XYZ file of C-alpha atoms in Angstrom:
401
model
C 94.837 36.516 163.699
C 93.105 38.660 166.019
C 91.708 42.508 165.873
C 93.461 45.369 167.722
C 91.789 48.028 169.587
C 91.814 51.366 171.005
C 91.502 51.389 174.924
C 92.152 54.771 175.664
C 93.853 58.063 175.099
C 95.288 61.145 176.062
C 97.937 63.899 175.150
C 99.317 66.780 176.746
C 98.413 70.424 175.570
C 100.536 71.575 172.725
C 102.696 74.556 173.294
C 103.714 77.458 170.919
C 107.573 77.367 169.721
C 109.298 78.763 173.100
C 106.193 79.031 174.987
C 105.063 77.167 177.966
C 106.383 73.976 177.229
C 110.164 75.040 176.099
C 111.275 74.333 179.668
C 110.124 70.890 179.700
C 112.449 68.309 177.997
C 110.813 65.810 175.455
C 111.260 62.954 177.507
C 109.150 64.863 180.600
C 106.501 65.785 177.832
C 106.714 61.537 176.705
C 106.570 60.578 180.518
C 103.326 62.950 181.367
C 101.505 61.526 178.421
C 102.245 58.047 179.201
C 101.139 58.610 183.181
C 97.882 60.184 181.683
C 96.841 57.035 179.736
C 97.595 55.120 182.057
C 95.556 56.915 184.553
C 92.383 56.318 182.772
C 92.125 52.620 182.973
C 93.782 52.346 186.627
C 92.992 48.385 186.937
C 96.056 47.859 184.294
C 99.061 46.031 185.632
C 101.384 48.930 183.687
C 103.910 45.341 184.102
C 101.301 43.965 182.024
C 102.480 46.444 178.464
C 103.998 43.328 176.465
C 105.753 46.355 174.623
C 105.778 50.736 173.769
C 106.325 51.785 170.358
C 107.107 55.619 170.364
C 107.117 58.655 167.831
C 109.763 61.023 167.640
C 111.035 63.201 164.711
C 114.557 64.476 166.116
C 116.622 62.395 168.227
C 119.237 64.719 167.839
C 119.278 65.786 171.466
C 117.272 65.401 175.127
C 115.068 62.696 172.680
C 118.440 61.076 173.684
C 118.057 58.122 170.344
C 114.836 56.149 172.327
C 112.826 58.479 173.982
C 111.020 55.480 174.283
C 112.160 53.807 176.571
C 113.348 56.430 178.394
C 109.964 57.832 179.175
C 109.101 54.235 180.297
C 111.831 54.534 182.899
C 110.810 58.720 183.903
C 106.990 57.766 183.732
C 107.552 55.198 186.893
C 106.801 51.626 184.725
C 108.572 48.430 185.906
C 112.014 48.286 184.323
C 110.648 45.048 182.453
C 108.578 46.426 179.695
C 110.456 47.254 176.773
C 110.314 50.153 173.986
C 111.214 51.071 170.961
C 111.316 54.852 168.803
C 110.251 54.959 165.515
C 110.462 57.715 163.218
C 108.710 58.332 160.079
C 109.107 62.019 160.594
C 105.770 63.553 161.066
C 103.892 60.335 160.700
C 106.162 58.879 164.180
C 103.381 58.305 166.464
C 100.878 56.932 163.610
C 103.408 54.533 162.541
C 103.875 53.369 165.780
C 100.464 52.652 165.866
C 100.306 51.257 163.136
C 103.373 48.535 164.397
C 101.677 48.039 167.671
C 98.230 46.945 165.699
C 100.291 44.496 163.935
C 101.602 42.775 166.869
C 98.702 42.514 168.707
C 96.592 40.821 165.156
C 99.555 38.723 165.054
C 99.632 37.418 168.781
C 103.365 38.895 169.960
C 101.629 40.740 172.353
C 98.640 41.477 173.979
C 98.504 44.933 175.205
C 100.934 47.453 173.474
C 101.454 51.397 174.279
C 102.216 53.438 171.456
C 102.629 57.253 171.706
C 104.861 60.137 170.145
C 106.828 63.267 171.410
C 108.454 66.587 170.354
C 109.877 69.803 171.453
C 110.511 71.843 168.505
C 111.230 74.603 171.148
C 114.286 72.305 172.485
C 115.834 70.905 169.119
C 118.878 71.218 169.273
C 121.649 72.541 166.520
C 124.080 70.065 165.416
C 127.530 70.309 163.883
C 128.245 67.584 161.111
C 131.783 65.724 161.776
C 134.509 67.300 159.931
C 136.216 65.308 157.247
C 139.969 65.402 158.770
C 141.213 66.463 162.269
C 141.071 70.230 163.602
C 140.109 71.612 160.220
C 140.957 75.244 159.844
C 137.953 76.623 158.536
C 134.666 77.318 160.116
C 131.717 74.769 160.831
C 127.717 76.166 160.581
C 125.569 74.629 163.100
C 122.518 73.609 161.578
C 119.346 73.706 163.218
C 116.758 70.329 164.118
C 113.691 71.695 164.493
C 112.374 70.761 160.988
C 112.808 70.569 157.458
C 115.995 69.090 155.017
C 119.164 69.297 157.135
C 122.638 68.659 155.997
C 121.201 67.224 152.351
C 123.508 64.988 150.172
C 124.348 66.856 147.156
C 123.043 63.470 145.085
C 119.354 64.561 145.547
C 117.775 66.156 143.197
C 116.894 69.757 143.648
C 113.139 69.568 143.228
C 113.106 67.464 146.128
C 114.691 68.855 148.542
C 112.718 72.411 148.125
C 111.371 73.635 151.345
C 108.547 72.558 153.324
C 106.247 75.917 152.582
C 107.473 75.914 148.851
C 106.739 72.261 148.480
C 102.753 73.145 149.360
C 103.648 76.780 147.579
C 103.607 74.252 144.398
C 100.639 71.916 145.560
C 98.237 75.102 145.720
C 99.260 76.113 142.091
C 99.112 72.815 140.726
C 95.274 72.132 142.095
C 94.237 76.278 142.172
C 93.785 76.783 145.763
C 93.549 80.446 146.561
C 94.660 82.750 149.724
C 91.188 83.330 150.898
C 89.897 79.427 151.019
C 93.383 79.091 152.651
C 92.681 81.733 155.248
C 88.948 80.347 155.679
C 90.035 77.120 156.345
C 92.595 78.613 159.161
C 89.823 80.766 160.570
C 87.970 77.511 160.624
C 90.709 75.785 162.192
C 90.945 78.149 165.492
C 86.653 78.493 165.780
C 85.822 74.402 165.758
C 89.357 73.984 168.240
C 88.359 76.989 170.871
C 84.643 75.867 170.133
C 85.635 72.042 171.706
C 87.268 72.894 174.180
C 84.843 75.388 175.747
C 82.050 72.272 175.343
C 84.548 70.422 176.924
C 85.735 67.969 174.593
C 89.081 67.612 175.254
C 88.380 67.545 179.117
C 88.797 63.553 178.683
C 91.908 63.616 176.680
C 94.290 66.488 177.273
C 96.533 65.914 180.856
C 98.126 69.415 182.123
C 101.847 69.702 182.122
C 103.861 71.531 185.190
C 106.032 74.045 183.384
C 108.020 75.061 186.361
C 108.793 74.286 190.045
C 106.223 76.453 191.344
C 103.694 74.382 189.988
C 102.879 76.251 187.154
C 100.859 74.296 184.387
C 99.905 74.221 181.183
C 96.410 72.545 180.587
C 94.895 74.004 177.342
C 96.903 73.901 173.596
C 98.584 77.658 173.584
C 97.918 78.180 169.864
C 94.364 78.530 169.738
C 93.109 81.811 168.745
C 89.319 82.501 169.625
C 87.440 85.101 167.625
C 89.519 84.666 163.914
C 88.474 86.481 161.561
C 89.643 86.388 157.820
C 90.256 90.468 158.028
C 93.404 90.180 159.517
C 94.941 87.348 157.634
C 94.637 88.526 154.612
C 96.996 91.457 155.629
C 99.621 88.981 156.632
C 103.013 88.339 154.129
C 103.630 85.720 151.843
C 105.882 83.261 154.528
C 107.924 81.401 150.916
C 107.356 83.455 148.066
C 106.984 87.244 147.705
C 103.564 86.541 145.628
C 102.825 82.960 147.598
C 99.568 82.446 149.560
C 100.870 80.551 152.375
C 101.154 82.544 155.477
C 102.417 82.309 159.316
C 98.403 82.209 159.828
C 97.631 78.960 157.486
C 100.070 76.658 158.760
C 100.783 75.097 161.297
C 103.122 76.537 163.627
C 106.255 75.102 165.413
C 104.707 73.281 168.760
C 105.920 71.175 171.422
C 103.552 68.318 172.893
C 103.659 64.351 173.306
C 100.537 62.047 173.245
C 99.739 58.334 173.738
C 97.119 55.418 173.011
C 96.696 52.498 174.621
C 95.992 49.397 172.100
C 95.223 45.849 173.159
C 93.243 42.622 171.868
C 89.786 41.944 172.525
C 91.082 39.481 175.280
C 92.778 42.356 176.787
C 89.539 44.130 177.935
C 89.519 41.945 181.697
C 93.186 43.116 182.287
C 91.892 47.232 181.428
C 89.424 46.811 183.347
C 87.584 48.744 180.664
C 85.589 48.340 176.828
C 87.530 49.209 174.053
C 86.633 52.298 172.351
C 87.447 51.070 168.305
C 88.977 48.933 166.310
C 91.635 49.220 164.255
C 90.213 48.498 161.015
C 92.537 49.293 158.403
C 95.503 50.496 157.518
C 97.092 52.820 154.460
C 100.822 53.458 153.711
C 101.534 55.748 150.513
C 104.425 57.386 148.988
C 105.002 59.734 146.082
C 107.862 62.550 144.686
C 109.318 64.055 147.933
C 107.857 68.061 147.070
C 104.447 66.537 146.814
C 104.401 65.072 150.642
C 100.984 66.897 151.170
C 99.181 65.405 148.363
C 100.349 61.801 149.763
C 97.000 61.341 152.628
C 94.740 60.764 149.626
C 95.837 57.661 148.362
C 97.254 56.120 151.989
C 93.507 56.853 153.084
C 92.130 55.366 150.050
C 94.233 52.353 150.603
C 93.153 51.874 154.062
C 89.550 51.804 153.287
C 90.047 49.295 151.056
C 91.613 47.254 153.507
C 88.223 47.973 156.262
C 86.263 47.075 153.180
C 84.467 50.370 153.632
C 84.046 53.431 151.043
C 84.364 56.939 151.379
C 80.256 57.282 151.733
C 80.525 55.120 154.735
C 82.951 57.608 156.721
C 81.135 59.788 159.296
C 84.397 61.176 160.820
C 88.003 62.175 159.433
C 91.310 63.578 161.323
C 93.371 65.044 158.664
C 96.707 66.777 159.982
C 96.674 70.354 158.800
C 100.331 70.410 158.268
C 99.588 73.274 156.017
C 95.631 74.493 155.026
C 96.290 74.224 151.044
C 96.758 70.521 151.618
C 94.685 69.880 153.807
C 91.759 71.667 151.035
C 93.684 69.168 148.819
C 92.781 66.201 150.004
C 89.411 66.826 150.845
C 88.222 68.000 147.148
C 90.276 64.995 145.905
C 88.385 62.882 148.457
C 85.066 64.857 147.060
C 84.091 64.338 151.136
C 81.901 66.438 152.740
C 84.332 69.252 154.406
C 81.736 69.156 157.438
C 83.068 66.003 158.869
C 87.286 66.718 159.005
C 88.816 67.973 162.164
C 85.279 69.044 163.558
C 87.294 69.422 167.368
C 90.179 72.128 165.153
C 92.820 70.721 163.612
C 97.286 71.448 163.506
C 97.276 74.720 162.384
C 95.003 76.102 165.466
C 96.283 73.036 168.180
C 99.466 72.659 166.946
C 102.093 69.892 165.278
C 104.706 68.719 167.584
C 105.757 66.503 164.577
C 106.414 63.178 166.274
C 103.218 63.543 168.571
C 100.436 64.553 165.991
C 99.660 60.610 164.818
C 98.809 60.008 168.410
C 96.656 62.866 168.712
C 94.422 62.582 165.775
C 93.706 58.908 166.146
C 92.538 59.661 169.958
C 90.406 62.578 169.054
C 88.840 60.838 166.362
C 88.572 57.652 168.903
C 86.468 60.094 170.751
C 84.528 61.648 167.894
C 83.042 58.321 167.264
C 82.102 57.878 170.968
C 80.590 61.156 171.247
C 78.671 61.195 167.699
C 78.222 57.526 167.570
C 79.398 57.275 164.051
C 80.508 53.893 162.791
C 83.207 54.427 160.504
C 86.511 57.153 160.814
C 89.869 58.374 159.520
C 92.718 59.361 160.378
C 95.385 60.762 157.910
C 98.671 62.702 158.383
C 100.727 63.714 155.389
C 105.114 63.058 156.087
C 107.901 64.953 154.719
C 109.686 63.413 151.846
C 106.700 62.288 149.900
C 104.960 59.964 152.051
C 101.562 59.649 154.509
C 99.432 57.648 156.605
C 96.358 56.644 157.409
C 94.345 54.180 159.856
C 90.457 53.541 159.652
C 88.960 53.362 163.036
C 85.498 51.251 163.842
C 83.369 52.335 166.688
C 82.509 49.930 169.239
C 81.592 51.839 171.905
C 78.011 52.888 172.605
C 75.712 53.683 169.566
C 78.131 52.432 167.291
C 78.468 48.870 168.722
């Protein structure tokens, strides 16, 4: 068995639900990401890829079943490498990390590009077959940008509650009020506008033309600089006429794709480049479907345990803020300091194209290491239905080493 590393990564900016990016089709979004890793380590062979494991959340339309391999094919790459789509909804593009890790340790390949994609803006509705020929009532289309969709009547009701009541229940089961809600959002939109004006994201975001004038996008179109808690307190309940989840402390509909390259040790000559970490651990979890945002805690726990490392040890943590109650969830039930997750902003200022988020917060926290020098981070994203994911990263780059 070898160890699997992170050469390099980048994502394109994530757009607002029909903003900048809705005229772009997913597989254009997968095909710019996958052009803008590659472009950082430019002495790859890109015939060299023994395989691509991708993320994607719909399929239902222009993600045309293995967006995959068709952004392979769109991004330029020698008809001979392969790919694959997974989807573990909004855990795609960690998962697929996750695989690709596996089959480098386990010698099936050497170099592996994983990555994940979604248009939220471009989902398409879809019309279930009808039981018997022309039938002579009427047919809903139902919609594929998120949530339960055409649910079998088997499933018990509790679980199949909707995304914001689901997280309505997790704040009144732990006590998390409106205001820490709204702080943590504020939060969210500072430490995000705050990074990119250093520059952070310089290195890992890749514009996107949004038109054939040459129009691009190159910063994430949800960021809001200058939040303040005033205004969001002033905002209605989104689920429940008394609920505290709001438009403000979620994360909104986004489109966006992202990608990491991973490779063995023995890979470094053909990159022509050090790896930045290694993929120490890994966490799968699963628990009652409503409870989906609770699920990061014990998948990180579990992946910590497989690094051998402790909470104490962490120095850096990317937790997708699929919603700001759970992300305040996990971190009091990790009793970590809050100082150290999603220092760069996290979903509910960037954004959660749902198959492309895994991707981004293991490259961000990739470079948080770098830039700190930390030893030790984690990345976590909670999945719809009652699971999550997590990876723990080791720095080997620089003070870390």
């Amino acid at each position: 068995m070898t160890d699997s590393y992170l050469y390099a990564a980048a994502r394109t900016p994530f757009g607002r639900f029909s903003g900048a990016l809705a005229g772009v089709r997913p597989d254009d979004l997968a095909a710019c990401a996958v052009r803008g890793v590659l472009a950082k380590v430019p002495a790859l062979d890109p015939g060299e890829i023994g395989d691509v494991v991708w993320g994607n959340a719909n399929g239902a339309g222009e993600d045309n079943r293995n967006v995959g391999r068709m952004a392979v094919l769109l991004a330029g790459l020698p008809t001979s490498v392969p790919a694959t789509t997974v989807n573990r909804l909004c855990g795609s593009s960690l998962d697929a990390a996750l695989i690709a890790s596996r089959t480098i340790e386990t010698g099936d390949a050497d170099i592996v590009l994983v990555g994940g994609v979604e248009s939220m803006s471009r989902a398409p509705w879809v019309l279930p077959k009808p039981d018997r020929a022309y039938p002579a009532d009427d047919l809903a289309a139902v919609s594929t940008t998120l949530g339960w969709r055409l649910v079998n009547e088997r499933m018990p009701k509790e679980w199949t509650v909707p995304l914001g009541e689901a997280n309505e229940q997790l704040g009144d089961r732990f006590d998390i009020p409106r205001q820490r809600q709204d702080e943590y959002a504020v939060r969210s939109h500072d430490l995000a506008d705050a990074a990119w004006t250093a520059g952070f994201y310089d290195d890992l975001v890749v514009p996107v033309a949004v038109n054939r004038k040459g129009d691009t996008l190159d910063r994430d179109e949800g960021i809001r600089p200058g939040s303040t808690v005033e205004p969001l307190a002033s905002l209605k309940p989104s689920f429940r006429p008394d609920g505290t989840i709001t438009a403000a402390n979620a994360s909104p509909l986004s489109d966006g794709a992202s990608a990491v390259l991973l490779g063995s040790e023995a890979a470094a000559h053909r990159f022509g480049a050090e790896p930045l970490a290694r993929i120490a651990g890994r966490g799968v979890f699963a628990l009652d479907p409503q409870m989906f945002g609770f699920a990061p805690v014990e998948a990180a726990n579990r992946a910590l345990k497989q690094a051998r490392i402790s909470w104490p040890q962490v120095g850096a943590v990317e937790l997708n803020e699929a919603f700001a109650v759970q992300a305040l969830a996990c971190v009091d039930a990790w009793d970590i300091d809050p100082g150290i997750v999603n220092t760069k902003g996290g979903a509910i200022a960037l954004g959660h194209p749902l198959g492309a988020s895994g991707g981004r917060l293991l490259g961000t926290l990739a470079h948080r290491l770098t830039e700190s020098g930390e030893r030790w981070g984690v990345a976590a994203i909670c999945i719809g239905v009652g699971q999550a994911l997590a990876v723990v990263l080791e720095n080997v780059a620089g003070a870390g080493r």
